PDB file of C-alpha atoms in Angstrom:
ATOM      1  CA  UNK A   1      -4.611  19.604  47.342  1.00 53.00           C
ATOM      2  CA  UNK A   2      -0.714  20.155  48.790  1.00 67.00           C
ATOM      3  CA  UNK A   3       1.490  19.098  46.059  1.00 70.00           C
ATOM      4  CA  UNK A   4       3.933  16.344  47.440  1.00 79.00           C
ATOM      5  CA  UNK A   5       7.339  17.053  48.890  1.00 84.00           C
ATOM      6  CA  UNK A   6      10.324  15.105  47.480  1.00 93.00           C
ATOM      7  CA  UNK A   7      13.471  13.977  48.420  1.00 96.00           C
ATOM      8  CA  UNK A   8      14.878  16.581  45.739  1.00 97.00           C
ATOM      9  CA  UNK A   9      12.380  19.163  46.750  1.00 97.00           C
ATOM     10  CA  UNK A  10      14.365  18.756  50.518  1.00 97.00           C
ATOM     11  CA  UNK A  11      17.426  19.354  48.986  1.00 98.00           C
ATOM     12  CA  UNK A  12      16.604  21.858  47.024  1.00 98.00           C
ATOM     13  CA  UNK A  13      15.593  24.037  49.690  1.00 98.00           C
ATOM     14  CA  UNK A  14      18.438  23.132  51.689  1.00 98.00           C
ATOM     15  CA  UNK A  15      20.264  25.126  48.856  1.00 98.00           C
ATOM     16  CA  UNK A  16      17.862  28.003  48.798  1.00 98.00           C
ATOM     17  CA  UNK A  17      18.263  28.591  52.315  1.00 98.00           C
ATOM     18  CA  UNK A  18      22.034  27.640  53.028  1.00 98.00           C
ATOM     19  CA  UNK A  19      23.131  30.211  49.980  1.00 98.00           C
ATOM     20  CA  UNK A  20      21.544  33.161  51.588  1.00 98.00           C
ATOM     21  CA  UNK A  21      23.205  32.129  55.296  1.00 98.00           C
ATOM     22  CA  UNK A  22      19.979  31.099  56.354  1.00 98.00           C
ATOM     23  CA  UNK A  23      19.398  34.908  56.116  1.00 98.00           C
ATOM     24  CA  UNK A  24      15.583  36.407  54.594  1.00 98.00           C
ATOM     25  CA  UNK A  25      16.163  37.695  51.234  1.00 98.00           C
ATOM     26  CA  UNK A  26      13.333  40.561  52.143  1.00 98.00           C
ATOM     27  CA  UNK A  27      13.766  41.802  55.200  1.00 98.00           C
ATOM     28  CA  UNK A  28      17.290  39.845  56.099  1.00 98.00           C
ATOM     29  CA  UNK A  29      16.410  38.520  59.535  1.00 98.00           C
ATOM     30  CA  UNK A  30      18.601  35.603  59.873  1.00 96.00           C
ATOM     31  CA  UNK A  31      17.422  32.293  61.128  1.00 97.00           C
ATOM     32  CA  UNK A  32      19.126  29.191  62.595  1.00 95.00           C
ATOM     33  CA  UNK A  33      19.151  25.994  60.332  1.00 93.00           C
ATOM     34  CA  UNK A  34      16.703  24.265  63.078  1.00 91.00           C
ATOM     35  CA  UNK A  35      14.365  26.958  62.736  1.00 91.00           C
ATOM     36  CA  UNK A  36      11.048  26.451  60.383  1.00 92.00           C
ATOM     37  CA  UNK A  37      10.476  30.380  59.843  1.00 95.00           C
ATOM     38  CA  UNK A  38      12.947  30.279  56.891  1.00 97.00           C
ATOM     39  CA  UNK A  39      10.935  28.633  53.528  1.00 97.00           C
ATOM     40  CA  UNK A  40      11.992  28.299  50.386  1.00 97.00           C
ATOM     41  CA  UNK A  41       9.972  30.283  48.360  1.00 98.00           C
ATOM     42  CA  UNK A  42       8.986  30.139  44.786  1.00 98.00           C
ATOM     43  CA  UNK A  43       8.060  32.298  42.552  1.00 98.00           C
ATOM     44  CA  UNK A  44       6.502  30.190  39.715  1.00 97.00           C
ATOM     45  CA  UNK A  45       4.415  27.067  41.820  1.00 95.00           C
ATOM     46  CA  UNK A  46       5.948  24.181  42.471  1.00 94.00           C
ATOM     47  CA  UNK A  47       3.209  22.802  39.830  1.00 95.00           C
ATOM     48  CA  UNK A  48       5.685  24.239  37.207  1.00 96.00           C
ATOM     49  CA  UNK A  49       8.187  21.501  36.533  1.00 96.00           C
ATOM     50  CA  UNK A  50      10.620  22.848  34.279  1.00 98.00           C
ATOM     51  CA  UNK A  51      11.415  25.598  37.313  1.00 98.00           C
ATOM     52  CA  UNK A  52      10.668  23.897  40.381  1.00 98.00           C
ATOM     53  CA  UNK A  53      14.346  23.148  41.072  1.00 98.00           C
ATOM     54  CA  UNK A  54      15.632  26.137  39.174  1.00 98.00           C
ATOM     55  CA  UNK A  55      17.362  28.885  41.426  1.00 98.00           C
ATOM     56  CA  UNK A  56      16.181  31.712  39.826  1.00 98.00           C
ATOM     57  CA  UNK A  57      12.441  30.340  40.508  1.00 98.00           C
ATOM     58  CA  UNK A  58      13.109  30.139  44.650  1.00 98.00           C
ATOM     59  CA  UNK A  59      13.716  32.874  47.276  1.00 98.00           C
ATOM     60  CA  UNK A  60      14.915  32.715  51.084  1.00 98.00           C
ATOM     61  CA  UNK A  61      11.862  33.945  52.385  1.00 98.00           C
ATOM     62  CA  UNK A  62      10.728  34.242  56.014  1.00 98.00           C
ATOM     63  CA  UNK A  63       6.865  33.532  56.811  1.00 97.00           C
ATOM     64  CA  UNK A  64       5.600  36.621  56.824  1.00 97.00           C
ATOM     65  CA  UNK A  65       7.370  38.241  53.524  1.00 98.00           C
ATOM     66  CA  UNK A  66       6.889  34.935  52.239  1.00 98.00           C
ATOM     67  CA  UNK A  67       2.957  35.252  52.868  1.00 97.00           C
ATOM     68  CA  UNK A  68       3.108  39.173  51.676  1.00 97.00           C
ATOM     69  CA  UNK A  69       4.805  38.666  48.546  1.00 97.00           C
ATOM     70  CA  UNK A  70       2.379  35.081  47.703  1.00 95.00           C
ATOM     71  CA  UNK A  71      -0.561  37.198  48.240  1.00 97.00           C
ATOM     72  CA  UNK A  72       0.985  40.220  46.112  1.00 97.00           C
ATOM     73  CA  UNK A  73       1.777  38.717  42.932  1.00 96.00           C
ATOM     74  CA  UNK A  74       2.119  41.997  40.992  1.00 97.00           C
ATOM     75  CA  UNK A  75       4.955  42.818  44.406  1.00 97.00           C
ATOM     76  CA  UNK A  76       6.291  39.417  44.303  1.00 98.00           C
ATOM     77  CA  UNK A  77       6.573  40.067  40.112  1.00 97.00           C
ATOM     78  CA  UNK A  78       8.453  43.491  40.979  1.00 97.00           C
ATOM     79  CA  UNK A  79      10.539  41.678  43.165  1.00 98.00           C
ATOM     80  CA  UNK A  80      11.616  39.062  41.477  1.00 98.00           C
ATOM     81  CA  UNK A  81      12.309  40.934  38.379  1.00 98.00           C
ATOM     82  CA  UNK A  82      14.575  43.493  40.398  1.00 97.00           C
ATOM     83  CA  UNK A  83      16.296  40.336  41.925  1.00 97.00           C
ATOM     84  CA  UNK A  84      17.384  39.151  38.822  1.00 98.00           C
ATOM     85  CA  UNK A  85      17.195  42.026  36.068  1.00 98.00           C
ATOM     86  CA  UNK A  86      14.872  41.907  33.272  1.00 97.00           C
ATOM     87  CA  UNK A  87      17.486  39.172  31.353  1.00 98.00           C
ATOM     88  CA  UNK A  88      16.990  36.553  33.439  1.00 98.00           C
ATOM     89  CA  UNK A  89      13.296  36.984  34.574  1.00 98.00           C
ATOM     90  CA  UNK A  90      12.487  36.659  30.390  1.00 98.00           C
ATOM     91  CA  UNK A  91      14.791  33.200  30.749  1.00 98.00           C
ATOM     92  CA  UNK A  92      13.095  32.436  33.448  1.00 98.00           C
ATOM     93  CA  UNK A  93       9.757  32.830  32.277  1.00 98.00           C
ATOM     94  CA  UNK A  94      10.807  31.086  28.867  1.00 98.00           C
ATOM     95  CA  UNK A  95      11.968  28.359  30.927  1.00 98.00           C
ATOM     96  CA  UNK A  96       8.623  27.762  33.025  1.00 98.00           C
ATOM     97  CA  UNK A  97       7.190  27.287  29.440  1.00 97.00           C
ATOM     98  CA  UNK A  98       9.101  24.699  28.294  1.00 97.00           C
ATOM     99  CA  UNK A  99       7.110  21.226  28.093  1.00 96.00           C
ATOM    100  CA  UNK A 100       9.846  19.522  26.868  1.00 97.00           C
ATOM    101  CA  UNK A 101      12.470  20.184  29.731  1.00 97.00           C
ATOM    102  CA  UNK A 102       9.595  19.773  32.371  1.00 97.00           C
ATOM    103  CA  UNK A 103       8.661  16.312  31.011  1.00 97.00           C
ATOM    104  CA  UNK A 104      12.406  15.874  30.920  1.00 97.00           C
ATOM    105  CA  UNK A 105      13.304  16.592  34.388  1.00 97.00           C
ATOM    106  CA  UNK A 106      10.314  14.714  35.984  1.00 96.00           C
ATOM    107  CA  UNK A 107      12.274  11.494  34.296  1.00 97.00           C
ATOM    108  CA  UNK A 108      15.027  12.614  36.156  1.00 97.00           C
ATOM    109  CA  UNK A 109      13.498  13.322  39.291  1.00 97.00           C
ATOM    110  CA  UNK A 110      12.056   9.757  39.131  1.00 96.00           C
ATOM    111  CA  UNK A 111      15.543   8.088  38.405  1.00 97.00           C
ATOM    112  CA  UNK A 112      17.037  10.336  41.512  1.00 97.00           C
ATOM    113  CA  UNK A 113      19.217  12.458  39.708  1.00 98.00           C
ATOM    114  CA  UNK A 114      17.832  15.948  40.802  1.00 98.00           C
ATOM    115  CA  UNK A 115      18.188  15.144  44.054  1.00 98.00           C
ATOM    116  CA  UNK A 116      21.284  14.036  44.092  1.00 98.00           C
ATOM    117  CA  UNK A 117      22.474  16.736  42.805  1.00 98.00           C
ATOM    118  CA  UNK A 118      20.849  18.930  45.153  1.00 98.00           C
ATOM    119  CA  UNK A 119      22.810  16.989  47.413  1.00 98.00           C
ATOM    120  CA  UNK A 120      26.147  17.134  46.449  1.00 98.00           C
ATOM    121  CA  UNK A 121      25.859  21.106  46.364  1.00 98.00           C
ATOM    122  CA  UNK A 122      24.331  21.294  49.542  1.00 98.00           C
ATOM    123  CA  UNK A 123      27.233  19.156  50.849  1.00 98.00           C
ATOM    124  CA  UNK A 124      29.698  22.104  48.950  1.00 98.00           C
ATOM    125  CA  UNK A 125      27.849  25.061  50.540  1.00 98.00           C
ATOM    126  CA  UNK A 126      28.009  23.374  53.868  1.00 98.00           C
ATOM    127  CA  UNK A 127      31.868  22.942  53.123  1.00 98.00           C
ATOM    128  CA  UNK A 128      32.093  26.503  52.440  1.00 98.00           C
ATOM    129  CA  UNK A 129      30.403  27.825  54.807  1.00 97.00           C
ATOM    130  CA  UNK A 130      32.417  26.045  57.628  1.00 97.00           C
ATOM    131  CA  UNK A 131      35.436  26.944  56.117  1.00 97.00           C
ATOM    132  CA  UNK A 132      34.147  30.961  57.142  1.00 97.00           C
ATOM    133  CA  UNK A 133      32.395  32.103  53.910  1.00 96.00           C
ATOM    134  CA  UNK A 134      29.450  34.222  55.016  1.00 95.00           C
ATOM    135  CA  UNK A 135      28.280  35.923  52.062  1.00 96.00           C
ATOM    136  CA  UNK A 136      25.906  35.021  49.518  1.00 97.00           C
ATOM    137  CA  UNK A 137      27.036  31.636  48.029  1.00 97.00           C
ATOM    138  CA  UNK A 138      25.043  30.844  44.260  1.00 97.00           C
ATOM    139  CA  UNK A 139      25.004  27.019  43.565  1.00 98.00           C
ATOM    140  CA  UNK A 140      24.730  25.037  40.175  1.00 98.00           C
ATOM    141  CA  UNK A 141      21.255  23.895  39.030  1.00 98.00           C
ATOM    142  CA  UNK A 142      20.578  20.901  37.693  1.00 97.00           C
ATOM    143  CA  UNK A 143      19.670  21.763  34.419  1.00 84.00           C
TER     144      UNK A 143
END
């Protein structure tokens, strides 16, 4: 069964895919905003509360190194880890185990905090990105 797409799981991946300039963070094919071929990708399921919204847990990934990596795990692992150094993959993975924060931010979610948030930073990347900025742009997570 598909897990349900939210209003702040729309934003989100707005995010994912506007920092990177719309731009594969595998192979870095670039894609136009209308196109579908860009996903955000995560590396911990969506299932996984405390780091669905989290932007060390999701990747600009196009379909096929989106498939690849999803059907690697130990390549996608590798990845991941050389993405973010071995600091932040251990945060990251301490994070995904946290009950407390994912119980915490589906209360949010529900109120329509997250997504507003996601939101208002899409809105700033937008900004910046029409002012000229190009490059990778990180954005604040909720939590």
């Amino acid at each position: 069964m598909a897990i349900k797409r939210s209003r702040t799981d729309h934003y989100f991946s707005l995010c994912v895919r506007e920092r990177t300039n719309y731009t594969c963070e595998v192979c870095f094919k670039q894609y136009d905003r209308s196109s579908c071929g860009l996903h955000c990708s995560h590396y911990f399921g969506r299932a996984n509360k405390s780091v669905r919204w989290h932007s060390d847990n999701a990747f600009a990934h196009c379909y096929g190194c989106h498939q690849k990596l999803g059907a690697n795990p130990h390549d996608f692992a590798f990845w991941v880890k050389k993405m973010l150094g071995e600091a932040r993959y251990d945060l990251l993975v301490e994070r995904k185990n946290d009950i407390r924060l994912a119980k915490d931010l589906v209360k949010d979610d529900k109120k329509g905090l997250i997504a507003k948030h996601y939101q208002t930073e899409y809105k700033l990347l937008r900004y910046m990105r029409e002012q000229g900025e190009t490059q990778y742009i990180d954005f604040t997570d909720y939590a």
